[in-house]
Amino acid sequence: MRPPVLDPLFAPVSTLPGIGPKIAKLVAGLVGGQPNREATVADLLFHIPHSLIDRRHKPGIAYSENGDIVTLDVIIGRHMAPPRHSKAPYKIMAHDDTGQITFVFFHARRDWLEKTFPEGERRIVSGKVEWFNDRPQMVHPDYSLKPEEAAQMPAIEPVYPLTAGLASKTLQKAMKAALEKLPVFPEWLNEAYLQKTGWPDFSEALRTLHAPREREDLEPQSPYMQRLAYDELLASQLALAMVRANMRTLGGISRTPSGTLQKAVINALPFELTASQATAIKEINEDLAEPTRMLRLLQGDVGAGKTVVALATLAQVIETGAQGALMAPTEILARQHYASILPLCEKAGIRLALMTGKDTQKERRARQEQLDAGEIDLVVGTHALFQGSVTFKNLGMVVVDEQHRFGVHQRLALSGKGQGVDVLVMTATPIPRTLVLTCFGDMDVSRLTDKPAGRKPIKTVSVSLDRLDEIIGRVGSAIANGQKVYWVCPLVEESEKIDLAAVEDRHRVLEHALRQRVSLVHGRMSAEEKDAAMSDFKSGLTKVLVATTVIEVGVDVPDATIIVIEHAERFGLAQLHQLRGRVGRGDKPSSCVLLYKGPLGETAGARLNIMRETNDGFLIAEEDLKLRGGGEILGTRQSGTPGFRIARADEHADLMEVARDDARLILETDPELKSKRGEALRCLLYLFGRDAAIRLLRAG
């Protein structure tokens, strides 16, 4: 049951003044509650202003700087109305002791203007000043008040992120009403920690952010922001810890086979395992031997050999008579996994099957019968297949590849497909430690840090687009030497048509300059067309592949040795690093050419420098986090950290560690959240939408 103290905050936003059904829809889109449900008062309150307008600045007309927001005490002069049907603006002159200013209006009603700005009277006007031809003007002032009403204008006004169709004043009015509903909460923070930090209580912190007194109040390191960020992180870490405790109690199966099947897989490899691969296999084997369920994240840089580790540990589970599943995010990747592990499975005697969306009903039915009969040991397919109706005779372990958005809920659903299913999640996006805590706080982590033997480092250079012809010439001589080349063009979602034209144009230019056929892959092509272009490139029918970033993850062409990334300044670091990992997979030296269009901004310049200096994905991920915040690394576009409204991975990393330790301690001392602090923490979990965890308490 939700604590009754929270009821006012869980009322829909349409109960607030000025918010009808239409505006409620806009607000829901803006404050991002759950899909298909109206936003609540709490959702609105967690929509924090990003800056503020200070209307205390009153310099006088002549001393107002261009672009400043100022408040002026003026006498209104004459009105200059445009002729009828003219598109010209309506202008009103005004002056004070220091000079003259023009107020400019577009599409405004004349009667309203004459009433609001009466000629010859004194008014307090506030807005943004712009100097145009050495004269100051103010387009659509924000306020115009009689001197005796001046107190109605807020001295400091918070500025909120808005959406089309929602006026700032509507939002502010609703926010004011929402703040009045804030109840007095019991304190859920540890008393000693609260005294040490000197933070305000939750309600005071929230009120201050919505009515800041100074710019500093909205900084990530202000006590108000820190307090709320910590509350949000604590709710998240506590929920993850509860999910994990629940997974543990659901009981796993201790799997301790002789290890002969695992040895058979390792012996079938054409190379020796690296030290970190051996360690990861050992860690996973230890997890499998425990009677609790495994939840482990396997992080390995591009080309660190994660699939081998996954297959070796799946063999361990298959030897006990259970089945395994390997899930990939796309069909191309699923097929590739299948192709790369098939020879190893055949040598070790593991019965392997591939399931994709292309299978006919008949093929799918046959596969399903084999799975139910236990005639398939390991099935490879896309995520979608496993979320559907596929069943197993005895599913023991699932490996989820490259899916950051594969959250706690999907993992719980998946584990329901068998008894005590062990889960291994693999990712090639090196995730900084702070983000591992936020998104995978309920998992143990293994890292593959060394590259397989024989891999050469990739030489990276950045070259201005002005030297395009020279680069095309070099590509020509490389393919004459039998090398293969990727040529990547960026894709900016807003202007897909322009980019598509750019990719096709580049494809034509290269075919013409190199005098041979060049493969082309982009997002608008059908799966068949993409597969055909890829296989031409793989088999060597074509030596150059022009592509948008669809080749980013997992495409494997060992004899490709050069990758050219056009407009490299448009890509994020993690993405550049992923793309670069498409080459350097064989034993030949490889290179990556970053083509940029100058002049470069500071961040873009920093990115290209880091790429030239290091091949270490983990180092790159930490730098990437500093340059642009955590959201994009995990493919969630909002600023800040996935699923968070206030906390930011780059700014509040230290708080994350504290919240994690705090959550563990709470569950050790009060697993049912029954104490006085425990009851308060239940409020916190509901407040930040982590109440699914509370249901686990009841279920467990």
XYZ file of C-alpha atoms in Angstrom:
700
model
C 0.000 0.000 0.000
C 1.245 3.453 -0.822
C 1.783 5.524 2.362
C -1.242 7.926 2.609
C 1.088 10.929 3.148
C 1.938 10.634 -0.578
C -1.641 10.773 -1.902
C -1.641 14.513 -2.801
C 1.491 13.986 -4.925
C 0.000 11.088 -6.846
C -3.018 13.082 -7.989
C -3.030 13.617 -11.781
C -1.657 16.982 -13.008
C -5.070 17.801 -14.483
C -6.235 18.504 -10.891
C -3.958 21.596 -10.903
C -5.264 25.013 -12.019
C -4.836 25.830 -15.714
C -4.230 22.231 -16.821
C -7.001 20.742 -18.936
C -6.828 17.404 -20.827
C -4.903 18.899 -23.772
C -2.268 20.623 -21.623
C -2.050 17.518 -19.383
C -0.932 15.535 -22.473
C 1.809 18.075 -23.225
C 2.937 18.037 -19.586
C 3.082 14.220 -19.586
C 5.336 14.288 -22.655
C 7.555 16.897 -21.037
C 8.001 15.546 -17.522
C 8.227 11.952 -18.735
C 6.088 9.898 -16.410
C 5.219 6.376 -17.512
C 3.770 5.903 -21.013
C -0.029 5.696 -21.331
C -0.663 7.316 -17.982
C -1.275 10.894 -17.010
C 1.617 12.633 -15.285
C 1.236 13.097 -11.525
C 1.882 16.121 -9.330
C 5.117 14.381 -8.230
C 6.263 14.018 -11.876
C 5.747 17.759 -12.293
C 7.679 18.629 -9.118
C 10.696 16.636 -10.317
C 10.801 18.806 -13.456
C 13.587 21.064 -12.209
C 14.390 24.508 -13.721
C 17.634 24.600 -15.734
C 18.400 28.288 -15.154
C 16.872 31.496 -13.834
C 16.042 35.016 -14.968
C 17.176 37.748 -12.609
C 14.866 40.765 -12.944
C 16.684 42.726 -10.208
C 19.010 44.232 -12.841
C 17.846 47.878 -13.406
C 20.652 49.697 -15.251
C 18.575 52.313 -17.127
C 18.075 52.282 -20.915
C 21.443 53.692 -22.006
C 23.402 51.308 -19.763
C 21.546 48.121 -20.787
C 23.944 45.713 -22.514
C 22.953 43.782 -25.670
C 21.278 40.468 -24.765
C 20.722 41.332 -21.081
C 17.424 40.849 -19.287
C 16.665 44.169 -17.614
C 13.834 45.885 -15.744
C 13.192 49.491 -16.823
C 11.126 52.303 -15.264
C 9.903 54.248 -18.336
C 7.429 56.818 -19.628
C 5.492 55.447 -22.632
C 5.777 57.609 -25.782
C 3.953 57.388 -29.075
C 2.576 54.252 -30.762
C 3.600 53.566 -34.382
C 1.041 51.139 -35.826
C 1.862 49.519 -39.191
C -0.526 50.089 -42.127
C -3.334 47.503 -42.446
C -2.376 44.152 -44.037
C 1.294 45.040 -43.651
C 3.697 42.470 -42.219
C 5.666 45.219 -40.436
C 5.822 45.112 -36.616
C 3.945 47.443 -34.233
C 6.366 49.784 -32.421
C 6.006 51.746 -29.176
C 8.533 54.387 -28.143
C 9.490 54.936 -24.480
C 12.176 56.807 -22.503
C 13.771 57.287 -19.108
C 16.375 59.814 -17.857
C 19.203 58.045 -19.715
C 17.753 57.484 -23.185
C 15.111 56.076 -25.535
C 13.985 52.505 -26.337
C 11.547 50.908 -28.819
C 9.202 48.073 -27.822
C 8.503 45.823 -30.837
C 5.460 43.546 -31.335
C 4.478 41.108 -34.094
C 0.823 40.101 -34.690
C -0.332 41.884 -31.537
C -3.823 43.318 -31.050
C -3.842 47.113 -31.125
C -6.512 47.582 -28.426
C -4.537 45.355 -26.008
C -1.314 47.302 -26.677
C -3.005 50.670 -26.155
C -4.423 49.473 -22.837
C -1.148 47.854 -21.621
C 1.149 50.691 -22.806
C -0.929 53.911 -22.489
C 0.826 56.962 -24.009
C 2.298 59.409 -21.472
C 2.016 57.034 -18.470
C 4.755 55.447 -16.358
C 5.305 51.661 -16.605
C 7.712 49.068 -15.186
C 8.773 46.950 -18.189
C 11.014 43.870 -18.106
C 12.493 41.802 -20.932
C 15.552 41.227 -23.114
C 17.315 44.230 -24.646
C 18.827 44.030 -28.132
C 20.877 46.786 -29.756
C 20.059 47.229 -33.417
C 21.836 49.931 -35.508
C 23.099 51.520 -32.261
C 19.573 51.761 -30.834
C 18.099 49.639 -28.048
C 14.876 47.702 -28.576
C 12.875 45.087 -26.672
C 10.839 42.552 -28.674
C 7.710 41.371 -26.826
C 8.576 42.437 -23.235
C 7.811 39.787 -20.591
C 6.116 42.225 -18.190
C 4.514 45.666 -18.299
C 3.077 46.785 -14.956
C 1.765 49.952 -13.316
C 4.257 51.228 -10.697
C 1.899 50.190 -7.873
C 1.729 46.596 -9.303
C 5.514 46.226 -9.627
C 5.687 43.876 -6.635
C 3.700 41.257 -8.626
C 6.707 40.684 -10.888
C 9.011 37.971 -9.508
C 12.524 39.323 -8.867
C 13.966 35.941 -9.753
C 12.144 33.629 -12.135
C 13.022 29.967 -12.694
C 13.354 28.865 -16.353
C 12.018 25.379 -17.126
C 12.618 23.144 -20.126
C 9.409 23.561 -22.191
C 7.653 21.872 -25.074
C 5.807 23.368 -28.061
C 2.322 24.523 -27.106
C 2.999 24.845 -23.378
C 3.409 28.418 -22.158
C 5.957 29.156 -19.465
C 3.320 31.013 -17.396
C 0.948 28.017 -17.477
C 3.713 25.755 -16.205
C 4.761 28.207 -13.483
C 1.189 28.583 -12.240
C 0.742 24.791 -12.059
C 4.120 24.424 -10.339
C 3.127 26.921 -7.669
C -0.051 24.973 -6.948
C 1.899 21.682 -6.930
C 4.368 23.026 -4.341
C 1.468 23.854 -2.032
C 0.587 20.145 -1.957
C 4.027 19.114 -0.645
C 3.429 17.221 2.619
C 5.816 16.957 5.572
C 7.782 13.745 5.031
C 9.402 11.565 7.664
C 13.248 11.813 7.242
C 14.606 8.794 5.353
C 18.287 9.731 5.452
C 20.675 8.452 8.101
C 20.842 11.149 10.790
C 24.631 11.159 11.135
C 25.082 11.485 7.360
C 22.554 14.324 7.205
C 24.455 16.239 9.894
C 27.778 15.602 8.182
C 26.564 16.964 4.821
C 24.504 19.813 6.300
C 21.818 19.245 3.662
C 18.280 20.656 4.028
C 15.294 18.312 4.272
C 13.671 16.976 1.100
C 10.773 19.455 0.909
C 12.959 22.492 1.571
C 15.419 21.383 -1.121
C 12.609 20.932 -3.656
C 11.001 24.273 -2.785
C 14.320 26.101 -3.140
C 15.000 24.639 -6.595
C 11.606 25.861 -7.806
C 12.120 29.286 -6.206
C 15.896 29.789 -6.390
C 17.344 32.845 -4.682
C 20.665 32.821 -6.558
C 22.048 31.165 -9.708
C 24.256 28.950 -7.508
C 21.156 27.254 -6.044
C 20.655 25.415 -9.352
C 24.281 24.246 -9.711
C 24.785 20.425 -9.538
C 26.944 20.886 -6.421
C 24.497 23.099 -4.479
C 23.222 21.506 -1.234
C 19.667 21.488 -2.665
C 20.620 19.642 -5.858
C 22.916 17.285 -3.949
C 20.203 16.398 -1.471
C 17.667 15.512 -4.188
C 20.251 13.737 -6.350
C 21.212 11.598 -3.367
C 17.561 10.786 -2.595
C 17.060 9.693 -6.201
C 20.243 7.587 -6.252
C 19.366 6.004 -2.920
C 15.893 5.051 -4.205
C 17.487 3.481 -7.276
C 20.240 1.620 -5.408
C 17.820 0.396 -2.747
C 15.431 -0.924 -5.423
C 18.285 -2.690 -7.256
C 19.539 -4.197 -3.983
C 16.019 -5.468 -3.237
C 15.672 -7.001 -6.713
C 19.000 -8.681 -6.225
C 18.106 -9.979 -2.743
C 14.887 -11.325 -4.237
C 16.740 -13.015 -7.118
C 18.938 -14.651 -4.492
C 15.967 -15.951 -2.493
C 14.263 -17.280 -5.630
C 16.995 -19.874 -5.451
C 19.293 -20.989 -8.185
C 20.655 -24.389 -9.052
C 24.190 -25.338 -8.145
C 25.819 -26.443 -11.401
C 29.092 -28.356 -10.899
C 29.702 -30.655 -13.879
C 33.065 -32.322 -14.517
C 33.958 -29.568 -17.001
C 34.722 -31.906 -19.922
C 32.369 -30.085 -22.299
C 33.908 -26.726 -21.386
C 37.389 -28.156 -22.004
C 36.242 -29.516 -25.368
C 35.120 -26.010 -26.412
C 38.388 -24.405 -25.217
C 40.473 -27.090 -26.950
C 38.579 -26.511 -30.209
C 39.737 -22.862 -30.260
C 42.409 -22.000 -32.832
C 44.172 -19.828 -30.187
C 45.053 -19.694 -26.496
C 42.694 -17.948 -24.059
C 43.929 -14.578 -22.778
C 44.544 -14.186 -19.039
C 41.386 -12.133 -18.507
C 39.268 -14.601 -20.516
C 40.491 -17.417 -18.281
C 39.734 -15.331 -15.167
C 36.225 -14.452 -16.392
C 35.465 -18.130 -17.125
C 36.678 -19.050 -13.634
C 34.501 -16.324 -12.020
C 31.418 -17.450 -13.950
C 32.056 -21.133 -13.121
C 32.201 -20.174 -9.434
C 28.882 -18.316 -9.792
C 27.303 -21.337 -11.493
C 28.464 -23.647 -8.695
C 26.642 -21.527 -6.071
C 23.041 -22.454 -5.223
C 22.032 -18.830 -5.929
C 21.256 -17.402 -9.351
C 23.971 -15.739 -11.364
C 23.577 -12.174 -12.562
C 26.856 -11.088 -14.096
C 27.905 -8.358 -16.495
C 30.767 -9.238 -18.844
C 32.445 -6.103 -20.144
C 35.003 -6.416 -22.872
C 36.345 -3.927 -25.317
C 35.719 -4.414 -29.031
C 37.418 -7.649 -30.076
C 38.294 -8.837 -26.557
C 36.671 -12.236 -27.150
C 33.479 -12.126 -25.081
C 31.672 -14.689 -27.247
C 34.308 -17.326 -26.444
C 33.812 -16.758 -22.701
C 30.036 -16.989 -23.144
C 30.251 -20.238 -25.110
C 32.666 -21.849 -22.635
C 30.350 -21.080 -19.723
C 27.219 -22.142 -21.653
C 28.990 -25.491 -22.191
C 29.300 -25.814 -18.402
C 25.507 -25.475 -18.035
C 24.724 -27.696 -21.043
C 26.854 -30.477 -19.536
C 24.404 -30.620 -16.596
C 21.578 -31.432 -19.051
C 20.124 -27.900 -19.166
C 19.709 -25.670 -22.236
C 21.282 -22.329 -23.082
C 20.176 -19.292 -25.067
C 22.246 -16.519 -26.646
C 20.334 -13.341 -27.489
C 21.592 -10.667 -29.858
C 20.068 -7.217 -30.555
C 19.885 -7.590 -34.353
C 19.451 -10.354 -36.867
C 22.833 -9.639 -38.534
C 24.507 -10.138 -35.140
C 22.512 -13.257 -34.312
C 23.578 -14.828 -37.627
C 27.150 -13.795 -37.025
C 27.224 -15.331 -33.534
C 25.745 -18.494 -34.988
C 28.342 -18.665 -37.770
C 31.267 -17.989 -35.436
C 30.345 -20.583 -32.789
C 29.022 -23.312 -35.125
C 32.456 -24.935 -35.835
C 33.274 -24.932 -32.095
C 29.895 -26.460 -31.200
C 30.307 -29.147 -33.862
C 33.742 -30.106 -32.487
C 32.492 -30.160 -28.891
C 29.224 -31.943 -29.698
C 26.822 -29.138 -28.721
C 23.531 -29.150 -30.690
C 23.125 -25.566 -31.939
C 20.118 -23.891 -33.592
C 19.403 -20.436 -34.981
C 15.994 -18.761 -34.674
C 15.298 -15.521 -36.512
C 12.309 -13.487 -37.653
C 12.886 -14.839 -41.178
C 11.979 -18.410 -40.178
C 8.744 -19.718 -41.703
C 5.917 -20.866 -39.389
C 6.840 -24.452 -40.252
C 10.539 -24.011 -39.400
C 9.646 -22.223 -36.189
C 7.226 -24.977 -35.134
C 9.877 -27.631 -35.802
C 12.450 -25.689 -33.736
C 9.965 -25.249 -30.902
C 9.256 -29.006 -30.838
C 13.003 -29.725 -30.696
C 13.441 -27.224 -27.840
C 10.548 -28.752 -25.882
C 11.953 -32.244 -26.447
C 15.426 -31.164 -25.326
C 16.972 -31.980 -28.727
C 18.591 -28.531 -28.947
C 21.269 -27.589 -26.413
C 21.850 -23.994 -27.429
C 19.684 -21.588 -29.393
C 20.838 -18.267 -30.878
C 18.350 -15.542 -31.829
C 17.243 -11.928 -31.366
C 15.854 -10.503 -28.112
C 12.367 -10.277 -29.579
C 12.128 -14.052 -29.959
C 12.754 -14.744 -26.322
C 10.291 -12.190 -25.075
C 7.549 -13.984 -26.983
C 6.109 -17.451 -26.734
C 9.310 -19.521 -27.064
C 9.488 -22.246 -24.406
C 12.256 -24.614 -23.300
C 12.416 -28.095 -21.833
C 14.960 -26.945 -19.255
C 16.483 -23.487 -19.707
C 19.535 -23.066 -17.477
C 21.440 -20.030 -18.723
C 20.795 -16.990 -20.878
C 23.457 -14.758 -22.406
C 22.180 -11.297 -23.399
C 24.488 -9.559 -25.862
C 25.001 -5.831 -26.257
C 21.777 -4.561 -24.837
C 21.989 -1.696 -22.399
C 18.308 -1.096 -22.598
C 17.661 -4.626 -21.466
C 16.542 -3.664 -17.992
C 15.775 -5.357 -14.721
C 12.179 -6.127 -15.792
C 13.169 -7.992 -18.928
C 15.727 -9.946 -16.936
C 13.042 -10.955 -14.439
C 10.662 -11.975 -17.256
C 13.365 -14.015 -18.931
C 14.333 -15.903 -15.841
C 10.727 -17.074 -15.682
C 11.369 -19.266 -18.751
C 13.132 -21.874 -16.632
C 14.071 -23.010 -13.139
C 16.762 -20.854 -11.500
C 17.977 -19.410 -14.816
C 21.485 -17.892 -14.654
C 21.947 -14.635 -16.593
C 25.095 -13.235 -18.217
C 24.887 -9.818 -19.891
C 27.670 -8.923 -22.347
C 28.566 -5.450 -23.553
C 31.285 -4.085 -25.810
C 30.499 -0.516 -24.858
C 32.990 -0.018 -22.091
C 30.824 1.479 -19.371
C 32.461 3.718 -16.786
C 32.349 2.420 -13.235
C 29.834 5.042 -12.074
C 27.380 4.033 -14.777
C 27.852 0.341 -14.060
C 26.648 1.150 -10.538
C 23.575 3.020 -11.746
C 22.356 0.676 -14.407
C 23.738 -2.655 -13.341
C 23.960 -2.108 -9.586
C 22.398 -5.507 -9.036
C 25.105 -7.362 -10.972
C 28.621 -8.669 -10.461
C 31.071 -7.495 -13.106
C 33.830 -9.287 -15.030
C 36.094 -7.315 -17.337
C 38.138 -8.531 -20.292
C 41.056 -6.137 -20.445
C 43.548 -7.746 -22.826
C 43.247 -8.174 -26.587
C 43.563 -11.658 -28.125
C 47.063 -12.585 -29.297
C 48.121 -11.404 -32.743
C 45.870 -8.318 -32.752
C 47.786 -5.226 -33.849
C 46.991 -1.792 -32.414
C 45.101 0.496 -34.817
C 46.875 3.633 -36.006
C 44.484 6.609 -35.860
C 44.935 9.896 -37.722
C 42.656 12.902 -38.135
C 42.592 14.675 -41.497
C 40.666 17.739 -42.687
C 37.986 17.121 -45.342
C 39.896 19.557 -47.579
C 42.285 16.653 -48.265
C 39.516 14.298 -49.426
C 41.076 13.616 -52.855
C 44.360 12.601 -51.262
C 42.548 10.130 -48.943
C 40.592 8.629 -51.875
C 43.941 8.198 -53.683
C 45.357 6.346 -50.671
C 42.303 4.100 -50.489
C 42.879 3.296 -54.176
C 46.449 2.153 -53.581
C 45.431 0.166 -50.472
C 42.856 -1.872 -52.413
C 45.347 -2.379 -55.227
C 47.425 -4.063 -52.480
C 44.535 -6.379 -51.641
C 43.234 -4.516 -48.571
C 39.549 -3.850 -47.736
C 38.131 -0.512 -46.631
C 35.080 0.697 -44.686
C 33.896 4.227 -45.450
C 31.410 5.511 -42.861
C 29.103 8.505 -43.345
C 27.221 10.071 -40.444
C 23.468 9.950 -40.049
C 21.723 12.821 -38.322
C 18.149 11.789 -37.621
C 16.628 15.223 -38.253
C 17.709 15.334 -41.856
C 17.684 11.721 -42.959
C 16.988 12.681 -46.584
C 20.019 14.969 -46.839
C 22.254 12.336 -45.252
C 20.916 9.596 -47.468
C 21.775 11.795 -50.437
C 25.247 12.365 -48.930
C 25.871 8.607 -48.535
C 24.675 7.841 -52.060
C 26.697 10.729 -53.408
C 29.871 9.532 -51.646
C 29.190 6.026 -53.015
C 29.002 7.402 -56.591
C 32.172 9.501 -56.162
C 34.148 6.490 -54.868
C 32.916 4.138 -57.624
C 33.905 6.742 -60.197
C 37.313 7.538 -58.650
C 38.278 3.912 -57.894
C 36.792 2.618 -61.188
C 35.204 -0.423 -59.550
C 32.035 -1.580 -57.808
C 31.608 -0.392 -54.226
C 29.112 -1.888 -51.724
C 26.564 0.393 -50.056
C 24.631 -0.169 -46.799
C 22.198 2.291 -45.183
C 19.155 2.248 -42.901
C 16.549 2.614 -45.657
C 17.554 -0.648 -47.353
C 15.754 -3.942 -46.745
C 17.477 -6.655 -44.690
C 18.061 -8.690 -47.888
C 19.791 -5.780 -49.635
C 21.985 -5.142 -46.590
C 22.915 -8.825 -46.291
C 23.766 -9.009 -50.001
C 26.007 -5.908 -49.824
C 27.720 -7.213 -46.682
C 28.380 -10.650 -48.150
C 29.864 -9.124 -51.343
C 32.254 -7.174 -49.139
C 33.035 -10.183 -46.915
C 33.713 -12.494 -49.863
C 35.886 -9.899 -51.604
C 33.627 -9.271 -54.604
C 33.833 -5.633 -53.536
C 36.793 -4.082 -51.718
C 35.071 -0.984 -50.300
C 31.909 -0.724 -48.219
C 30.227 2.678 -47.851
C 27.829 2.677 -44.903
C 25.964 4.724 -42.349
C 26.595 3.625 -38.775
C 24.619 0.385 -39.156
C 27.983 -1.386 -39.118
C 28.772 -0.090 -35.645
C 28.234 -3.229 -33.605
C 29.707 -6.620 -34.239
C 30.173 -6.848 -38.021
C 33.181 -9.088 -38.543
C 35.372 -8.864 -41.655
C 38.873 -9.864 -40.471
C 40.677 -8.725 -43.645
C 39.301 -5.138 -43.522
C 42.269 -2.974 -42.505
C 41.193 0.646 -43.081
C 38.167 2.554 -41.834
C 37.485 6.123 -42.953
C 34.981 7.997 -40.767
C 33.619 11.058 -42.505
C 32.537 14.071 -40.382
C 34.106 12.414 -37.353
C 33.324 15.590 -35.366
C 29.630 14.630 -35.398
C 30.151 11.353 -33.542
C 30.436 10.678 -29.828
C 33.622 9.116 -28.469
C 32.118 5.736 -27.628
C 30.669 5.526 -31.134
C 33.986 6.427 -32.799
C 35.695 3.772 -30.701
C 33.061 1.156 -31.634
C 33.456 1.999 -35.327
C 37.234 1.851 -35.139
C 36.879 -1.660 -33.693
C 35.606 -2.893 -37.073
C 39.225 -3.043 -38.276
C 42.316 -4.539 -36.652
C 40.619 -7.936 -36.365
C 43.219 -9.820 -38.372
C 47.018 -9.979 -38.113
C 47.707 -7.066 -40.498
C 48.378 -3.529 -39.219
C 45.213 -1.414 -39.498
C 44.378 2.260 -39.581
C 41.466 4.565 -38.864
C 41.120 7.932 -40.635
C 38.968 10.564 -38.934
C 37.866 13.066 -41.584
C 36.647 16.291 -40.001
C 35.282 19.579 -41.258
C 36.991 22.526 -39.548
C 36.960 24.666 -37.559
C 36.495 22.203 -34.687
C 34.684 23.121 -31.465
C 36.445 22.485 -28.164
C 34.630 19.210 -27.367
C 34.995 17.795 -30.879
C 38.701 18.661 -30.838
C 39.123 16.946 -27.471
C 37.343 13.833 -28.788
C 39.589 13.465 -31.836
C 42.685 13.955 -29.646
C 41.636 11.178 -27.269
C 41.009 8.862 -30.232
C 44.506 9.510 -31.579
C 46.129 8.991 -28.195
C 44.589 5.725 -26.998
C 43.036 2.421 -28.072
C 41.828 1.643 -24.534
C 38.027 1.518 -24.528
C 37.706 1.860 -20.752
C 39.806 5.009 -20.713
C 37.780 6.360 -23.636
C 34.518 5.660 -21.790
C 35.655 7.611 -18.714
C 36.678 10.566 -20.929
C 33.406 10.341 -22.841
C 31.465 10.579 -19.586
C 33.351 13.780 -18.707
C 32.699 15.285 -22.122
C 28.990 14.665 -22.401
C 27.285 13.109 -19.394
C 26.064 9.573 -19.003
C 22.844 9.505 -20.962
C 24.226 8.981 -24.425
C 26.773 6.314 -23.555
C 23.939 3.965 -22.736
C 21.891 5.038 -25.701
C 19.343 6.975 -23.651
C 19.284 10.425 -25.070
C 18.150 12.550 -22.098
C 20.742 14.544 -20.268
C 21.883 12.989 -17.073
C 21.769 9.317 -16.301
C 19.340 6.736 -17.687
C 16.066 6.854 -15.813
C 17.121 9.764 -13.599
C 15.547 13.193 -13.491
C 17.892 14.991 -11.111
C 21.034 12.931 -10.510
C 23.829 13.112 -13.097
C 26.461 10.423 -13.414
C 29.270 12.844 -14.194
C 28.463 15.314 -11.394
C 27.205 13.022 -8.653
C 29.464 9.966 -9.011
C 30.705 10.265 -5.423
C 27.104 10.227 -4.123
C 26.416 7.062 -6.118
C 29.036 5.111 -4.154
C 27.636 6.345 -0.824
C 24.064 5.476 -1.880
C 25.125 1.988 -2.871
C 26.794 1.303 0.491
C 23.869 2.867 2.351
C 21.374 0.644 0.475
C 23.354 -2.498 1.326
C 23.528 -1.567 4.992
C 19.779 -0.837 5.127
C 18.922 -4.270 3.722
C 21.340 -6.004 6.085
C 19.857 -4.350 9.182
C 16.199 -3.986 8.116
C 15.445 -6.291 5.151
C 11.660 -5.836 5.428
C 11.848 -2.013 5.860
C 9.839 -2.297 9.086
C 11.802 0.152 11.292
C 10.949 3.851 11.587
C 13.558 4.694 8.942
C 12.352 1.711 6.874
C 8.812 3.134 6.778
C 10.226 6.490 5.618
C 12.275 4.708 2.931
C 9.075 3.150 1.581
C 7.883 6.727 0.955
C 11.129 7.430 -0.885
C 10.751 4.372 -3.153
C 7.190 5.327 -4.106
C 8.167 8.940 -4.637
C 10.826 8.055 -7.219
C 8.703 5.406 -8.939
C 10.689 2.454 -7.614
C 7.686 0.857 -5.941
C 8.015 -2.401 -7.914
C 10.724 -3.217 -5.370
C 8.226 -2.904 -2.509
C 6.041 -5.523 -4.151
C 9.060 -7.851 -4.005
C 9.097 -7.429 -0.215
C 5.559 -8.745 -0.096
C 6.220 -11.472 -2.680
C 9.452 -12.529 -0.991
